[in-house]
XYZ file of C-alpha atoms in Angstrom:
679
model
C 0.134 -0.144 0.049
C 1.993 2.788 -1.301
C 1.967 6.042 -3.281
C 5.061 5.819 -5.418
C 7.363 8.711 -4.819
C 7.552 11.267 -7.811
C 10.209 13.491 -8.972
C 10.022 16.582 -11.145
C 12.039 16.702 -14.296
C 13.202 19.368 -16.450
C 14.800 18.878 -19.926
C 16.416 21.635 -22.048
C 17.526 20.872 -25.545
C 18.076 22.100 -29.032
C 14.971 23.035 -30.930
C 15.909 20.968 -33.804
C 15.581 17.751 -31.729
C 12.177 18.443 -30.057
C 10.178 16.244 -32.266
C 12.650 13.276 -31.877
C 12.821 13.771 -28.237
C 9.133 13.970 -27.790
C 8.907 10.661 -29.931
C 11.351 9.096 -27.540
C 9.487 10.160 -24.369
C 6.271 8.902 -26.031
C 7.714 5.537 -26.582
C 9.057 5.339 -23.059
C 5.760 6.323 -21.466
C 7.397 7.452 -18.182
C 6.981 11.163 -18.250
C 4.057 13.273 -17.593
C 4.605 16.510 -19.368
C 3.199 19.719 -18.054
C 1.226 21.697 -20.527
C 0.315 24.691 -18.434
C 3.464 26.620 -18.417
C 3.408 30.253 -18.809
C 5.061 32.059 -21.620
C 7.876 34.620 -21.097
C 9.556 36.974 -23.387
C 12.111 34.602 -24.486
C 10.110 31.355 -24.425
C 6.881 31.097 -26.109
C 4.546 28.155 -27.454
C 4.564 27.323 -30.912
C 1.064 26.811 -32.759
C 0.730 23.153 -33.977
C -3.092 23.565 -34.472
C -2.981 22.995 -38.246
C -0.683 19.910 -38.109
C -2.619 18.380 -35.075
C -5.873 19.092 -36.811
C -4.445 17.162 -40.049
C -3.723 14.135 -37.990
C -6.948 14.092 -36.042
C -8.863 14.525 -39.333
C -7.012 11.330 -40.452
C -7.908 9.556 -37.203
C -11.521 10.519 -37.800
C -11.570 9.458 -41.373
C -10.026 6.029 -40.593
C -12.425 5.451 -37.642
C -15.369 6.255 -39.920
C -13.866 3.808 -42.672
C -13.673 1.210 -39.938
C -17.162 1.742 -38.898
C -18.367 1.466 -42.497
C -16.647 -1.888 -42.716
C -18.004 -3.130 -39.554
C -21.441 -2.132 -40.725
C -21.299 -4.064 -44.072
C -18.646 -6.868 -43.213
C -19.251 -7.380 -39.507
C -16.638 -9.544 -37.769
C -17.787 -12.870 -36.068
C -16.988 -12.353 -32.436
C -17.721 -14.399 -29.374
C -19.718 -12.956 -26.352
C -16.385 -12.710 -24.642
C -14.655 -10.705 -27.272
C -14.591 -7.591 -24.970
C -12.480 -9.635 -22.710
C -9.970 -10.623 -25.251
C -8.075 -7.408 -25.126
C -6.473 -5.584 -27.929
C -4.487 -7.136 -30.626
C -0.611 -6.713 -30.459
C 1.393 -4.727 -33.109
C 5.057 -5.575 -33.606
C 7.596 -3.246 -34.941
C 7.393 -4.752 -38.437
C 3.686 -4.125 -38.462
C 4.243 -0.416 -37.588
C 7.000 -0.084 -40.182
C 4.662 -1.587 -42.823
C 1.883 1.054 -41.961
C 4.420 3.882 -41.936
C 5.737 3.020 -45.333
C 2.248 2.288 -47.025
C 0.208 4.831 -45.110
C -0.496 6.788 -48.429
C -1.968 3.644 -50.086
C -4.122 3.088 -47.043
C -5.127 6.621 -46.880
C -6.564 6.161 -50.448
C -8.483 3.053 -49.189
C -9.930 5.112 -46.471
C -11.149 7.567 -49.019
C -12.416 5.026 -51.291
C -14.523 3.362 -48.385
C -15.903 6.780 -47.512
C -16.950 7.343 -51.239
C -18.486 3.887 -51.531
C -20.450 4.599 -48.302
C -21.610 7.973 -49.733
C -22.672 6.163 -52.986
C -24.632 3.601 -51.049
C -26.305 6.265 -49.075
C -27.219 8.081 -52.293
C -28.722 4.934 -53.793
C -30.768 4.371 -50.586
C -32.088 7.931 -50.708
C -32.914 7.293 -54.493
C -35.027 4.128 -53.461
C -36.757 6.096 -50.856
C -37.623 8.740 -53.278
C -38.775 6.298 -55.895
C -40.969 4.532 -53.359
C -42.577 7.813 -52.288
C -43.316 8.567 -55.903
C -44.845 5.077 -56.411
C -47.086 5.571 -53.411
C -48.162 8.960 -54.783
C -49.100 7.417 -58.043
C -51.142 4.428 -56.493
C -54.416 6.381 -56.505
C -53.866 7.122 -60.369
C -53.152 3.588 -61.542
C -56.733 3.412 -63.284
C -56.011 6.404 -65.578
C -54.856 5.108 -69.030
C -53.635 8.441 -70.500
C -50.300 10.149 -70.014
C -50.053 12.276 -66.922
C -49.017 15.436 -68.859
C -52.015 15.290 -71.136
C -53.541 18.695 -71.549
C -56.377 18.092 -74.245
C -56.949 17.630 -78.023
C -57.552 20.164 -80.703
C -61.146 20.632 -79.560
C -61.106 19.695 -75.903
C -59.192 20.383 -72.705
C -58.152 17.646 -70.233
C -58.203 18.670 -66.648
C -56.229 16.227 -64.326
C -56.226 16.861 -60.765
C -57.469 16.268 -57.179
C -60.472 17.275 -55.082
C -61.355 16.721 -51.284
C -61.624 13.006 -50.381
C -64.865 10.966 -50.361
C -66.298 12.446 -53.662
C -68.030 10.555 -56.516
C -68.583 11.305 -60.059
C -72.266 12.121 -59.395
C -71.096 14.541 -56.669
C -68.642 16.277 -58.897
C -71.181 16.588 -61.711
C -73.806 17.927 -59.289
C -71.351 20.787 -58.358
C -71.151 21.759 -62.070
C -74.933 21.407 -62.817
C -76.069 23.323 -59.880
C -73.757 26.164 -60.820
C -74.480 26.168 -64.611
C -77.761 24.088 -65.219
C -77.572 24.608 -69.032
C -73.871 23.805 -69.293
C -73.138 20.837 -71.512
C -70.112 19.149 -73.488
C -67.985 17.697 -70.464
C -67.304 14.510 -68.710
C -65.957 13.745 -65.192
C -64.328 10.535 -64.313
C -62.828 9.397 -60.880
C -59.856 7.262 -61.300
C -59.211 6.776 -57.785
C -59.144 8.126 -54.225
C -57.452 7.843 -50.746
C -57.997 9.251 -47.296
C -56.533 12.545 -48.450
C -57.800 13.180 -51.840
C -60.088 12.216 -54.858
C -58.356 11.742 -57.974
C -60.260 12.807 -61.061
C -60.055 13.568 -64.737
C -62.491 16.108 -66.387
C -62.584 16.491 -70.248
C -64.540 19.491 -71.726
C -64.765 21.093 -75.216
C -62.930 24.164 -75.187
C -65.961 26.652 -75.359
C -66.929 25.484 -71.609
C -63.671 23.997 -70.177
C -62.631 27.339 -68.497
C -66.097 27.660 -66.843
C -66.013 23.975 -65.780
C -62.570 24.389 -64.209
C -63.672 27.587 -62.389
C -66.664 25.609 -60.783
C -64.289 22.797 -59.892
C -61.848 25.067 -58.235
C -64.562 26.565 -56.221
C -65.004 23.180 -54.742
C -61.302 22.398 -53.954
C -60.022 21.310 -57.416
C -56.172 21.416 -57.899
C -54.461 20.431 -61.061
C -51.786 17.624 -60.478
C -48.275 18.941 -60.239
C -46.642 15.821 -61.650
C -45.785 15.772 -65.234
C -44.717 12.727 -67.262
C -45.324 11.588 -70.897
C -46.090 8.140 -69.283
C -49.135 6.750 -67.951
C -49.239 6.364 -63.972
C -48.886 2.564 -64.531
C -45.911 3.001 -66.847
C -44.242 5.625 -64.691
C -44.741 3.283 -61.637
C -43.147 0.434 -63.590
C -40.218 2.706 -64.367
C -39.781 3.603 -60.849
C -39.788 -0.023 -59.877
C -36.974 -0.683 -62.486
C -35.112 2.162 -61.036
C -35.227 0.827 -57.640
C -33.886 -2.671 -58.835
C -31.134 -1.023 -60.527
C -30.278 1.056 -57.151
C -30.536 -2.208 -55.276
C -28.185 -4.021 -57.569
C -25.877 -1.031 -57.496
C -25.944 -1.104 -53.643
C -25.320 -4.845 -53.710
C -22.283 -4.454 -55.911
C -20.829 -1.595 -53.568
C -21.483 -3.658 -50.463
C -19.383 -6.617 -52.190
C -16.795 -4.106 -52.821
C -16.600 -3.050 -49.145
C -16.725 -6.803 -48.020
C -13.660 -7.401 -50.345
C -11.933 -4.450 -48.459
C -12.592 -5.934 -44.971
C -9.270 -7.889 -45.282
C -7.530 -4.421 -44.612
C -9.373 -4.001 -41.313
C -6.464 -4.705 -38.978
C -4.243 -2.492 -41.240
C -6.758 0.462 -40.922
C -6.877 0.091 -37.082
C -3.222 0.216 -36.903
C -3.235 3.321 -39.319
C -5.861 5.010 -36.960
C -3.601 4.307 -33.992
C -0.467 5.492 -35.801
C -2.322 8.775 -36.485
C -3.673 8.990 -33.047
C -0.147 8.839 -31.610
C 1.226 11.601 -33.990
C -1.752 13.835 -32.998
C -1.072 13.500 -29.327
C 2.637 14.277 -30.124
C 1.691 17.547 -31.842
C -0.813 18.376 -29.036
C 1.964 18.266 -26.531
C 4.548 20.032 -28.940
C 2.196 22.924 -29.084
C 2.375 23.377 -25.303
C 6.224 23.470 -25.072
C 7.992 26.621 -24.327
C 10.469 27.352 -27.084
C 13.010 29.930 -27.939
C 14.783 30.668 -31.228
C 17.109 27.639 -30.756
C 16.165 25.706 -27.679
C 13.068 24.251 -26.006
C 12.044 23.184 -22.463
C 10.134 20.251 -21.252
C 8.996 20.353 -17.560
C 7.089 17.262 -16.160
C 6.815 14.591 -13.561
C 8.613 11.049 -13.505
C 8.485 8.270 -11.057
C 11.591 8.075 -8.909
C 12.259 4.583 -9.920
C 12.258 5.499 -13.490
C 14.035 8.811 -13.375
C 17.450 7.544 -13.849
C 16.433 5.395 -16.897
C 14.753 8.354 -18.516
C 17.709 10.605 -18.191
C 20.165 7.772 -19.332
C 18.149 7.028 -22.512
C 17.741 10.713 -23.399
C 21.578 11.329 -22.766
C 22.381 8.329 -24.955
C 20.425 9.644 -27.904
C 20.542 13.447 -27.834
C 22.640 16.322 -26.512
C 20.472 17.981 -23.710
C 20.472 18.845 -20.160
C 18.080 16.987 -17.981
C 17.521 17.839 -14.175
C 15.711 15.619 -11.769
C 14.661 17.011 -8.395
C 12.084 16.777 -5.724
C 8.662 18.052 -6.169
C 8.275 21.634 -4.622
C 6.231 21.600 -1.250
C 3.753 23.952 -2.940
C 3.005 21.739 -5.864
C 0.740 18.637 -5.792
C 2.545 15.832 -7.667
C 0.371 13.360 -9.731
C -0.358 10.005 -8.127
C 0.680 6.604 -9.030
C -0.340 3.679 -6.672
C 1.447 0.344 -6.210
C 0.076 -2.564 -4.165
C 0.216 -6.283 -4.174
C -1.922 -7.867 -6.781
C -4.693 -9.003 -4.372
C -5.203 -5.483 -2.928
C -4.328 -3.600 -6.270
C -7.826 -5.160 -7.320
C -9.522 -2.654 -5.244
C -7.739 0.328 -6.826
C -10.683 1.020 -9.038
C -12.934 1.431 -6.098
C -10.732 3.876 -4.581
C -10.285 5.872 -8.005
C -14.160 6.122 -8.113
C -13.881 8.144 -4.863
C -10.581 9.812 -5.480
C -6.955 9.154 -5.349
C -4.943 10.236 -2.228
C -4.389 14.084 -1.919
C -1.016 15.713 -1.181
C 0.301 14.221 2.093
C -2.227 11.366 2.372
C -1.574 7.739 2.422
C -2.880 5.052 0.058
C -5.732 3.235 1.859
C -6.212 0.618 -0.869
C -4.866 -2.344 1.403
C -7.108 -1.784 4.328
C -9.901 -0.768 2.274
C -9.597 -3.935 0.295
C -9.647 -6.092 3.269
C -12.740 -4.417 4.621
C -14.315 -4.539 1.262
C -14.016 -8.148 0.659
C -14.998 -8.965 4.224
C -18.258 -6.789 4.085
C -19.291 -8.034 0.651
C -18.999 -11.506 1.642
C -21.046 -10.700 4.657
C -23.779 -8.991 2.753
C -24.117 -11.840 0.027
C -23.463 -14.646 2.527
C -24.452 -17.662 0.339
C -21.822 -20.460 -0.227
C -23.217 -21.377 -3.724
C -23.397 -17.859 -4.922
C -19.818 -17.288 -3.694
C -18.463 -20.447 -5.525
C -20.220 -19.299 -8.856
C -18.771 -15.665 -8.527
C -15.303 -17.207 -7.795
C -15.322 -19.733 -10.517
C -16.726 -17.363 -13.245
C -14.082 -14.619 -12.461
C -11.295 -17.279 -11.987
C -11.957 -18.850 -15.266
C -12.449 -15.526 -17.182
C -9.084 -14.095 -15.701
C -7.228 -17.340 -16.687
C -8.717 -17.641 -20.175
C -8.338 -13.945 -21.064
C -5.034 -12.774 -19.770
C -4.813 -9.943 -22.147
C -7.957 -8.290 -21.032
C -7.868 -4.322 -20.046
C -6.141 -3.777 -16.818
C -9.087 -2.110 -15.188
C -11.499 -4.920 -16.156
C -8.938 -7.389 -14.960
C -8.838 -5.694 -11.442
C -12.492 -5.696 -11.279
C -12.903 -9.270 -11.952
C -9.931 -10.090 -9.610
C -11.826 -8.087 -6.777
C -15.034 -10.124 -7.367
C -13.122 -13.369 -7.417
C -12.013 -12.422 -3.826
C -15.369 -11.333 -2.818
C -16.610 -14.650 -3.991
C -14.266 -16.469 -1.740
C -15.400 -14.278 1.175
C -19.022 -15.015 0.206
C -18.387 -18.850 0.124
C -16.697 -18.675 3.567
C -19.636 -16.647 5.139
C -22.063 -18.819 3.176
C -20.553 -21.948 4.991
C -20.572 -20.021 8.399
C -24.223 -19.172 7.960
C -25.457 -22.508 6.327
C -26.628 -20.937 3.234
C -26.303 -22.953 -0.237
C -28.752 -21.581 -2.643
C -30.801 -20.611 0.556
C -32.186 -23.880 1.722
C -31.960 -25.801 -1.530
C -30.671 -28.987 0.068
C -33.427 -29.147 2.524
C -36.178 -28.398 -0.104
C -34.825 -30.817 -2.668
C -34.259 -33.660 -0.148
C -37.895 -33.166 1.399
C -39.766 -32.681 -2.031
C -38.080 -35.436 -4.148
C -36.624 -37.840 -1.912
C -39.012 -37.475 1.106
C -36.162 -37.455 3.483
C -35.111 -34.086 4.711
C -31.314 -33.231 4.794
C -30.097 -29.906 5.974
C -26.902 -27.814 5.230
C -26.088 -27.025 8.759
C -24.216 -23.709 9.522
C -20.743 -23.666 11.095
C -21.468 -20.834 13.036
C -25.398 -19.843 13.085
C -28.212 -19.377 10.752
C -29.109 -15.533 10.508
C -32.772 -16.176 9.743
C -33.149 -18.096 13.007
C -31.124 -15.583 15.028
C -31.382 -12.118 13.273
C -30.555 -10.224 16.320
C -27.242 -12.009 16.668
C -26.323 -10.944 13.123
C -27.342 -7.386 14.018
C -25.018 -7.294 17.086
C -22.104 -8.716 15.069
C -22.855 -6.371 12.267
C -22.573 -3.463 14.626
C -19.435 -4.922 15.986
C -17.936 -5.192 12.616
C -19.089 -1.731 11.961
C -17.327 -0.443 15.200
C -14.214 -2.203 14.059
C -14.387 -0.626 10.525
C -14.792 2.924 12.002
C -12.152 2.404 14.400
C -9.821 1.159 11.475
C -10.590 4.497 9.769
C -9.655 6.441 12.929
C -6.561 4.357 13.480
C -5.469 5.298 9.859
C -5.824 8.862 10.644
C -3.726 8.392 13.687
C -1.108 6.759 11.653
C -0.957 9.718 9.348
C -0.608 12.152 12.257
C 2.219 10.199 13.796
C 3.922 9.929 10.268
C 3.804 13.847 10.094
C 5.232 14.004 13.641
C 2.086 15.725 14.774
C 1.720 14.044 18.095
C -0.732 16.783 19.420
C -3.228 16.015 16.740
C -2.815 12.264 17.316
C -3.878 12.706 21.023
C -6.487 15.393 20.643
C -8.080 14.219 17.392
C -7.715 10.572 17.432
C -6.826 9.125 20.881
C -9.461 11.202 22.598
C -12.233 9.745 20.306
C -10.809 6.237 20.971
C -11.120 6.801 24.748
C -14.547 8.328 24.400
C -16.129 5.777 22.205
C -14.566 2.786 23.982
C -15.591 4.089 27.218
C -19.269 4.722 26.101
C -19.356 1.070 24.537
C -18.069 -0.462 27.922
C -20.496 1.727 29.732
C -23.379 0.422 27.434
C -22.600 -3.276 27.633
C -23.713 -4.010 31.222
C -27.033 -2.359 30.756
C -30.391 -4.053 30.526
C -30.876 -2.327 27.127
C -27.908 -3.970 25.787
C -28.773 -7.268 27.288
C -32.199 -7.298 25.692
C -30.635 -6.742 22.300
C -27.682 -9.110 22.554
C -29.616 -11.661 24.438
C -26.645 -11.937 26.838
C -25.721 -10.348 30.084
C -22.411 -8.809 30.858
C -21.192 -8.212 34.357
C -18.069 -6.222 34.493
C -16.018 -5.993 37.711
C -15.824 -2.724 39.306
C -12.437 -1.618 38.126
C -13.380 -2.233 34.614
C -16.551 0.022 35.108
C -14.614 2.631 36.573
C -12.115 2.386 33.717
C -14.738 2.925 31.168
C -16.157 6.005 33.130
C -12.460 7.407 33.158
C -12.017 6.655 29.443
C -15.253 8.353 28.494
C -14.616 11.395 30.706
C -10.965 11.872 29.863
C -11.734 11.459 26.129
C -14.733 13.956 26.289
C -12.480 16.464 28.273
C -9.617 16.416 25.850
C -12.218 16.914 22.918
C -13.896 19.786 24.766
C -10.756 21.487 25.651
C -8.427 20.853 22.580
C -10.701 20.711 19.544
C -10.575 24.592 19.200
C -6.701 24.718 19.918
C -6.056 26.812 16.955
C -8.127 29.803 18.369
C -6.705 32.051 21.055
C -10.086 33.058 22.694
C -10.771 30.615 25.400
C -14.624 31.107 25.125
C -14.498 30.204 21.356
C -12.165 27.233 22.013
C -14.553 25.879 24.593
C -17.478 26.400 22.189
C -15.934 24.678 19.473
C -15.023 21.778 21.821
C -18.640 21.541 22.988
C -19.894 21.513 19.357
C -17.300 18.711 18.488
C -18.745 16.572 21.141
C -22.046 16.779 19.291
C -20.163 14.652 16.525
C -21.132 11.674 18.790
C -24.509 11.638 16.950
C -22.447 11.259 13.629
C -20.539 8.139 15.145
C -24.121 6.752 16.164
C -25.451 7.438 12.701
C -22.360 5.873 11.021
C -22.617 2.763 13.313
C -26.260 2.091 12.643
C -25.457 2.156 8.951
C -23.843 -1.226 9.407
C -27.334 -2.588 10.057
C -27.419 -2.906 6.242
C -25.168 -5.742 6.596
C -28.007 -7.606 8.428
C -30.620 -6.337 5.810
C -28.688 -7.495 2.949
C -27.677 -10.684 4.402
C -31.275 -11.696 5.309
C -32.525 -10.476 1.905
C -30.230 -13.009 0.085
C -31.425 -15.844 2.167
C -35.079 -14.949 2.275
C -35.443 -14.489 -1.492
C -33.452 -17.663 -1.994
C -36.005 -19.672 0.298
C -38.950 -18.140 -1.387
C -37.495 -19.216 -4.940
C -37.047 -22.831 -3.607
C -40.518 -22.976 -2.102
C -41.898 -21.666 -5.408
C -39.951 -24.243 -7.398
C -41.299 -27.131 -5.165
C -45.048 -26.195 -5.419
C -45.465 -28.616 -8.396
C -44.454 -31.436 -6.198
C -42.351 -34.461 -7.148
C -42.141 -36.370 -10.478
C -40.846 -35.431 -13.789
C -43.298 -32.453 -14.244
C -42.316 -31.228 -10.735
C -38.695 -31.556 -11.513
C -38.941 -29.608 -14.594
C -40.763 -26.724 -12.887
C -38.234 -26.775 -10.222
C -35.358 -26.500 -12.535
C -36.749 -23.691 -14.559
C -37.766 -21.750 -11.418
C -34.406 -22.560 -9.888
C -32.379 -21.117 -12.630
C -34.286 -18.150 -13.417
C -34.995 -17.475 -9.755
C -31.516 -17.788 -8.387
C -29.970 -16.004 -11.403
C -32.080 -13.094 -10.500
C -31.350 -13.218 -6.728
C -27.671 -13.558 -7.510
C -27.634 -10.463 -9.888
C -29.766 -8.229 -7.587
C -28.119 -9.015 -4.353
C -24.618 -8.878 -5.956
C -25.499 -5.366 -7.142
C -26.820 -4.455 -3.761
C -23.686 -5.697 -1.970
C -21.457 -3.921 -4.342
C -23.313 -0.662 -3.983
C -23.655 -0.843 -0.217
C -20.074 -2.042 0.455
C -18.855 1.007 -1.685
C -21.036 3.258 0.524
C -19.649 1.936 3.559
C -16.165 2.553 2.475
C -16.842 6.088 0.999
C -18.970 7.609 3.668
C -18.395 5.868 6.907
C -14.690 4.583 6.481
C -13.007 7.318 4.444
C -15.059 9.971 6.313
C -12.744 9.298 9.419
C -9.377 9.996 7.713
C -9.500 10.374 3.830
C -10.346 13.285 1.506
C -8.855 12.290 -1.728
C -8.705 14.856 -4.633
C -5.211 13.635 -6.123
C -4.617 13.725 -9.758
C -3.588 10.423 -11.554
C -0.245 10.030 -13.120
C -0.781 10.291 -16.787
C 2.608 9.772 -18.585
C 2.979 10.931 -22.102
C 2.802 7.588 -24.062
C 1.511 5.843 -27.111
C -2.326 5.985 -26.344
C -4.061 3.734 -28.777
C -7.584 2.543 -29.373
C -7.319 -0.669 -31.355
C -3.811 -2.250 -30.801
C -1.102 -2.664 -28.133
C 2.247 -1.638 -29.354
C 4.850 -4.203 -28.412
C 7.967 -2.314 -29.111
C 8.710 1.313 -29.221
C 7.372 3.307 -32.181
C 9.964 3.923 -34.909
C 10.758 7.662 -35.025
C 10.126 8.762 -38.582
C 8.794 12.164 -39.529
C 5.665 12.425 -41.432
C 6.506 13.884 -44.981
C 4.422 16.807 -46.343
C 2.304 16.122 -49.228
């Protein structure tokens, strides 16, 4: 359990070497470069926006090309593909990409163009389909759509409000002009929005007929074609078939380019690395002939970084302690078992300046309390085996995911042990199965006691474990005080609370209230009772007199001390929070028993066995998932609120060295330092 010591590093070198030095530092991945340096009259930052934007655009284009290939030629992946980790890229692979990047850039452009062509064809299909739908009511019309008339007649093709018949339309005309003649009206189709009609009239009356029709909602069709609606529909369908064939050909072309998927992934990461380099390059302070790099390096890596740089370049590198007024980035180092809980700590916050790394004690308490909350031997065995197998089978999975699985593997062991102690194996599965199907009851007896039979005992031990957890946090606060040489804070802020809380607990244990809860009677000898009174009184006196010791006003100091005593209510609240250990432990067992009883309701026999198996699998999977989630959430809460609340604030910044950050591949060897030619 340690925060690795950090050093400050400053590098001054010739400006002509800045790109090569940055690439070397990027390949080493050991130095976090400061990018917030202020400019001076002699040292200023150089704008690399255009060069960086160029590489970022190439990253974007390559990522887009990969998405297009994945869309039309998806890879066959197992359900565990996300656990397999990223593929590795050797120096030879990178050399090949660097040498052939322009050819691959053209392939990226070609893939994007094909995608645009497919999108255009799909839009054309939609357009044709819309046109076909629009022509559907006109299919009975056997004259071209753009027909306007003959030498002696006018043809009016258009629409009127829905629901009209030929008789209705003719009635509009005859009621307006009873004497009018020389026209005919035909309804060729209709839908919910319109009535499609054709009116033919001799030219002497056609204008009047159209005026009457317009007064009743007539609108000439805006669609023009020399074909009939049926012919035009056939033409659109032929166009759709042509578009579909074009799309199929383009898709096949994309599928044929899927063999370059891995190369394009490496190309995207290559450009991603170069974009990062120019981002950092634009933050460096540079003069006419020199440049300066400031940053942080782990103490264990400092000598190696300086040696590598001096071996390859003419420069000055200075490594020194981080100034007191500066907060260094944080890098944790813990044994593998405890390192698995680093993700839980990082979710709260890394240690701040001067704080210890609490990962190890937190991991111990986390695993212990998680198992107590879930407390079923079968569930613990399932969790352990699942995590163990995944870790063994997929050793290259992402580091963060591997840590999480390892943590749950240890939590599974803890759950298994607590399940044996409490006698839980899929709840009371063994009892129910033996009674229902074998008519001879067999029980899985607890090594310690069954919480469902004695919940008050579990509550008592939950509070005891909670008190140990809280005292552990307070002890770590004392450890940090002593490490800083602050004995006064240790006595006034830590030892005083140990004395007060211990004294109050010892005073409570012989009382009838405690006896009624614990179902046991404590009779302390007189000296122990007097000791408990003394501890409580002395602890309270130190708190009252010394909590406000930073203030010179004695009245204010006393008032602050009395107010600090009020924090006893906070201790009580924190302690009662551990009753959730009882609640979640009982919930797991109760739900498991209900599931077993539901499964056994169909009785014995083949049908009963089938019903029991189905209910068993579905029910216990649900119970495992929901209670595992509850144990995870509430265990985190007990660490963040109750445990960390006694000694830990966090707020540290993670150590982020300048390295080859990739998305698709893991680079096995250092990137070959080659400059990008301008084209």
